[in-house]
Amino acid sequence: MKLRKVTAASAAVLALALSATACGGDDGNDNGDSGSGGGDKIKIGIKYDQPGLGQKTPQGYAGFDVDVATYVAKKLGYDEDQIEWKESKSADRETMLQRGDVDFIAATYSITPERQEKVDFAGPYLLAHQDVLLRADDDKIKSPEDLNNAKLCSVTGSTSAQNVKDKLAPKAQLQPYPTYSACLPGLQNGAVDALTTDDSILAGYAAQAQFKGKFKLGGFKLTNENYGIGVKKGSDLKDKINKALEEMVADKSWDKAVKDNFGPANYKNEPAPKIGDIKS
């Protein structure tokens, strides 16, 4: 009986020592910021359904946002195989950051005062504009006013087409479609005359191989859309990401990413914006 008590006591001491060692190891490795190069993975939010920007393909992930996010992750200390991509739909972005589902989000994420109340933004890293996509042989629509009486693709959940009708072309005929992708065949065959959203998104669609040379951008620059990288409020990643973005511009990786993803659409992009320069 006495032997059993000594054995039990020894086991308890050993277990306590092992527990303390394990806890000490965790404290040494966890710096409270999974996006600082100290962990095994970094979780990044992107769009999965925007060609040229963020798209999940059978070969992996592709697009300008993906290229920017990959570059930033590398500067934070992560190789490409350490990135865990997460789909970040527009309505879910703030919640994903607040819950810690992702370390940062690069997903055509326009910086707005309303969003800045909930999350922080690094950047901007791209200045886009609301524009229209037209058939390449269309010579009738040369200004926003020419959209009067034109059939304008209206996507469920998007306000872009309604904004054009309300502010620029009150006689535009809105044609409802479920997605931007669904608009493209309609634009190609004449069922609609124009599609409107951010010019970067339109360029991404137009740059797809099956649409090469069939569409053109109007170049109307109807709004300013300052794309930023979203991080959790108060995260020290903001300054680190800003530094990475500056390096991406300086070493011309930014220019290469623009050409690789938007080149086939002849997208006349704005120069890389300066960090903190948000155009209203």
C-alpha positions as CSV (number, residue, x, y, z in Angstrom):
1,M,0.0,0.0,0.0
2,K,2.8,2.4,0.9
3,L,4.6,1.6,-2.4
4,R,1.4,2.4,-4.3
5,K,1.2,5.8,-2.6
6,V,4.8,6.7,-3.4
7,T,4.2,5.7,-7.1
8,A,1.1,7.8,-7.4
9,A,2.8,10.8,-5.9
10,S,5.7,10.4,-8.2
11,A,3.4,10.2,-11.2
12,A,1.6,13.4,-10.1
13,V,4.9,15.2,-9.8
14,L,6.0,14.0,-13.3
15,A,2.7,15.0,-14.8
16,L,2.9,18.5,-13.3
17,A,6.4,18.9,-14.6
18,L,5.4,17.9,-18.1
19,S,2.4,20.2,-18.0
20,A,4.6,23.2,-17.0
21,T,7.1,22.4,-19.7
22,A,4.3,22.3,-22.3
23,C,2.8,25.5,-21.1
24,G,6.3,27.2,-21.2
25,G,6.8,26.0,-24.8
26,D,3.5,27.5,-25.9
27,D,4.3,30.9,-24.3
28,G,7.6,31.0,-26.0
29,N,6.1,30.5,-29.5
30,D,2.8,32.3,-29.3
31,N,3.3,36.1,-29.6
32,G,-0.4,36.7,-29.9
33,D,-0.2,37.6,-33.6
34,S,-0.5,34.7,-36.0
35,G,0.3,37.0,-39.0
36,S,3.9,38.0,-37.8
37,G,5.8,35.0,-39.2
38,G,5.9,33.1,-36.0
39,G,3.2,30.5,-36.8
40,D,2.9,27.6,-39.3
41,K,0.1,29.2,-41.3
42,I,-1.3,32.6,-42.1
43,K,-5.0,32.8,-43.0
44,I,-5.9,35.3,-45.8
45,G,-9.4,36.2,-47.0
46,I,-9.9,36.6,-50.8
47,K,-12.8,36.4,-53.3
48,Y,-13.2,33.1,-55.0
49,D,-15.3,34.2,-57.9
50,Q,-13.7,37.3,-59.4
51,P,-11.5,36.6,-62.4
52,G,-8.4,38.7,-62.5
53,L,-8.7,39.6,-58.8
54,G,-9.5,36.7,-56.7
55,Q,-10.5,33.3,-58.1
56,K,-10.4,29.7,-57.0
57,T,-9.5,27.5,-60.0
58,P,-8.6,23.8,-60.5
59,Q,-5.0,24.9,-60.5
60,G,-5.2,26.9,-57.3
61,Y,-5.8,30.6,-56.6
62,A,-5.2,33.4,-59.0
63,G,-5.7,37.2,-59.5
64,F,-4.3,40.6,-58.6
65,D,-5.5,40.4,-55.0
66,V,-4.0,36.9,-54.7
67,D,-0.6,38.2,-56.0
68,V,-0.7,41.2,-53.6
69,A,-1.6,39.0,-50.6
70,T,1.0,36.4,-51.5
71,Y,3.7,39.1,-51.7
72,V,2.6,40.6,-48.4
73,A,2.6,37.1,-46.7
74,K,6.1,36.5,-47.9
75,K,7.3,39.8,-46.4
76,L,5.6,38.7,-43.2
77,G,7.7,35.6,-43.2
78,Y,5.4,33.0,-44.8
79,D,6.0,30.9,-47.9
80,E,3.2,30.3,-50.4
81,D,2.5,26.8,-49.0
82,Q,2.0,28.3,-45.6
83,I,-1.0,30.4,-46.8
84,E,-4.5,29.2,-45.9
85,W,-6.9,30.9,-48.3
86,K,-10.4,31.7,-47.0
87,E,-13.4,32.8,-49.1
88,S,-14.4,36.3,-48.0
89,K,-17.8,37.3,-49.4
90,S,-18.5,41.0,-49.2
91,A,-21.1,40.7,-46.5
92,D,-18.8,38.6,-44.3
93,R,-15.6,40.5,-44.3
94,E,-15.9,42.6,-41.2
95,T,-17.2,39.7,-39.2
96,M,-14.4,37.4,-40.3
97,L,-11.8,39.9,-39.2
98,Q,-13.5,40.6,-35.9
99,R,-13.8,36.9,-35.0
100,G,-10.2,36.2,-36.0
101,D,-11.2,33.8,-38.8
102,V,-8.5,35.4,-41.0
103,D,-5.4,37.5,-40.4
104,F,-6.1,39.9,-43.2
105,I,-8.4,40.3,-46.2
106,A,-7.5,41.4,-49.7
107,A,-10.8,41.1,-51.6
108,T,-11.7,44.2,-53.7
109,Y,-12.2,45.7,-50.2
110,S,-13.0,49.5,-50.7
111,I,-11.9,51.7,-47.8
112,T,-15.0,53.6,-46.5
113,P,-15.6,55.6,-43.3
114,E,-18.3,53.1,-42.3
115,R,-16.0,50.1,-42.6
116,Q,-13.1,52.0,-40.8
117,E,-15.3,52.1,-37.7
118,K,-15.2,48.3,-37.6
119,V,-11.8,47.3,-39.0
120,D,-8.5,48.8,-39.9
121,F,-7.1,49.1,-43.4
122,A,-3.6,49.0,-44.8
123,G,-3.1,50.6,-48.1
124,P,-4.7,51.5,-50.4
125,Y,-3.0,49.3,-52.9
126,L,-5.2,50.0,-55.9
127,L,-7.4,52.9,-57.0
128,A,-10.3,51.6,-59.0
129,H,-13.4,53.4,-60.4
130,Q,-16.9,52.4,-61.2
131,D,-17.1,52.0,-65.0
132,V,-19.0,50.2,-67.7
133,L,-18.1,47.3,-69.9
134,L,-19.2,47.5,-73.5
135,R,-18.9,45.4,-76.6
136,A,-15.7,46.1,-78.4
137,D,-17.5,47.2,-81.6
138,D,-20.0,49.5,-79.7
139,D,-19.4,53.1,-80.9
140,K,-22.7,54.5,-79.6
141,I,-22.0,54.7,-75.8
142,K,-19.3,57.3,-75.4
143,S,-20.4,58.9,-72.1
144,P,-22.6,58.0,-69.1
145,E,-25.4,60.1,-70.6
146,D,-25.4,57.7,-73.6
147,L,-26.7,55.0,-71.3
148,N,-30.1,56.6,-71.5
149,N,-32.4,54.1,-73.2
150,A,-29.6,51.5,-73.1
151,K,-30.1,48.1,-71.5
152,L,-27.9,48.1,-68.4
153,C,-27.2,44.8,-66.6
154,S,-28.4,45.0,-63.0
155,V,-27.0,42.4,-60.7
156,T,-29.0,41.2,-57.7
157,G,-27.5,42.8,-54.5
158,S,-25.4,45.4,-56.4
159,T,-26.2,49.1,-56.3
160,S,-23.9,50.0,-59.3
161,A,-26.6,49.9,-62.0
162,Q,-29.2,51.7,-59.9
163,N,-26.7,54.5,-59.1
164,V,-26.2,55.1,-62.8
165,K,-29.9,55.2,-63.4
166,D,-30.5,57.5,-60.4
167,K,-27.7,60.0,-61.0
168,L,-26.5,59.8,-64.6
169,A,-28.9,58.1,-67.0
170,P,-32.5,58.1,-65.7
171,K,-33.8,56.4,-68.8
172,A,-31.5,53.5,-68.6
173,Q,-33.3,50.2,-68.7
174,L,-32.1,47.9,-65.9
175,Q,-32.0,44.2,-66.9
176,P,-31.8,41.9,-63.8
177,Y,-29.2,39.1,-63.8
178,P,-28.1,36.9,-60.9
179,T,-24.3,37.5,-61.3
180,Y,-21.8,39.5,-63.3
181,S,-20.7,36.3,-65.0
182,A,-24.2,35.8,-66.2
183,C,-24.2,39.3,-67.7
184,L,-21.3,38.6,-70.0
185,P,-23.1,36.3,-72.5
186,G,-26.0,38.8,-72.5
187,L,-23.6,41.6,-73.3
188,Q,-21.9,39.6,-76.0
189,N,-25.1,38.6,-77.8
190,G,-26.8,42.1,-77.4
191,A,-29.4,41.2,-74.8
192,V,-27.8,44.0,-72.7
193,D,-25.7,47.0,-73.8
194,A,-23.5,47.5,-70.8
195,L,-22.4,46.1,-67.5
196,T,-21.3,48.3,-64.6
197,T,-19.2,47.8,-61.5
198,D,-15.6,48.6,-60.5
199,D,-13.3,48.9,-63.6
200,S,-10.8,46.4,-62.1
201,I,-13.5,43.8,-61.8
202,L,-14.7,44.4,-65.3
203,A,-11.2,44.2,-66.6
204,G,-10.7,40.9,-64.9
205,Y,-13.8,39.4,-66.6
206,A,-12.8,40.9,-70.0
207,A,-9.3,39.5,-69.6
208,Q,-10.6,35.9,-69.6
209,A,-9.4,33.9,-72.6
210,Q,-12.9,33.2,-74.0
211,F,-13.7,37.0,-74.0
212,K,-10.4,38.3,-75.3
213,G,-11.0,41.2,-77.7
214,K,-14.8,41.1,-77.4
215,F,-15.3,43.8,-74.7
216,K,-13.9,47.2,-73.8
217,L,-14.1,49.5,-70.8
218,G,-15.9,52.8,-71.2
219,G,-13.3,54.7,-69.2
220,F,-15.9,56.8,-67.4
221,K,-14.4,56.8,-63.9
222,L,-17.8,57.3,-62.2
223,T,-16.5,56.8,-58.6
224,N,-13.2,56.3,-56.7
225,E,-12.8,52.9,-55.1
226,N,-9.7,52.7,-52.8
227,Y,-8.9,49.0,-52.3
228,G,-7.3,48.3,-48.9
229,I,-6.2,45.3,-47.0
230,G,-8.5,44.8,-44.0
231,V,-7.1,43.8,-40.6
232,K,-8.7,43.4,-37.1
233,K,-9.1,46.7,-35.3
234,G,-5.9,47.6,-33.5
235,S,-3.8,44.9,-35.2
236,D,-0.1,45.7,-35.5
237,L,-0.2,44.0,-38.9
238,K,-1.4,47.2,-40.5
239,D,2.0,48.9,-40.3
240,K,3.8,45.7,-41.4
241,I,1.5,45.3,-44.4
242,N,1.9,48.9,-45.4
243,K,5.7,48.4,-45.4
244,A,5.3,45.3,-47.6
245,L,3.0,47.2,-50.1
246,E,5.6,50.0,-50.4
247,E,8.3,47.4,-51.2
248,M,6.0,45.8,-53.8
249,V,5.7,49.1,-55.6
250,A,9.4,49.9,-55.3
251,D,10.6,46.6,-56.7
252,K,8.1,46.7,-59.6
253,S,6.2,43.6,-58.5
254,W,3.1,45.6,-58.3
255,D,3.4,46.6,-62.0
256,K,4.0,43.0,-63.0
257,A,0.9,41.9,-61.1
258,V,-1.3,44.5,-62.9
259,K,0.1,43.5,-66.3
260,D,-0.3,39.7,-65.6
261,N,-3.9,40.0,-64.4
262,F,-5.4,42.9,-66.4
263,G,-3.2,43.2,-69.5
264,P,-5.4,41.3,-71.9
265,A,-8.3,43.8,-71.2
266,N,-6.1,46.9,-72.0
267,Y,-7.0,48.1,-68.5
268,K,-5.7,51.7,-68.1
269,N,-5.0,51.5,-64.4
270,E,-4.1,54.4,-62.1
271,P,-0.5,54.5,-60.8
272,A,0.0,52.7,-57.5
273,P,-1.5,54.9,-54.8
274,K,0.6,56.1,-51.9
275,I,-0.1,54.5,-48.5
276,G,-2.8,56.5,-46.7
277,D,-3.8,58.5,-49.8
278,I,-7.6,57.8,-50.0
279,K,-9.4,59.5,-52.9
280,S,-12.9,60.6,-52.1
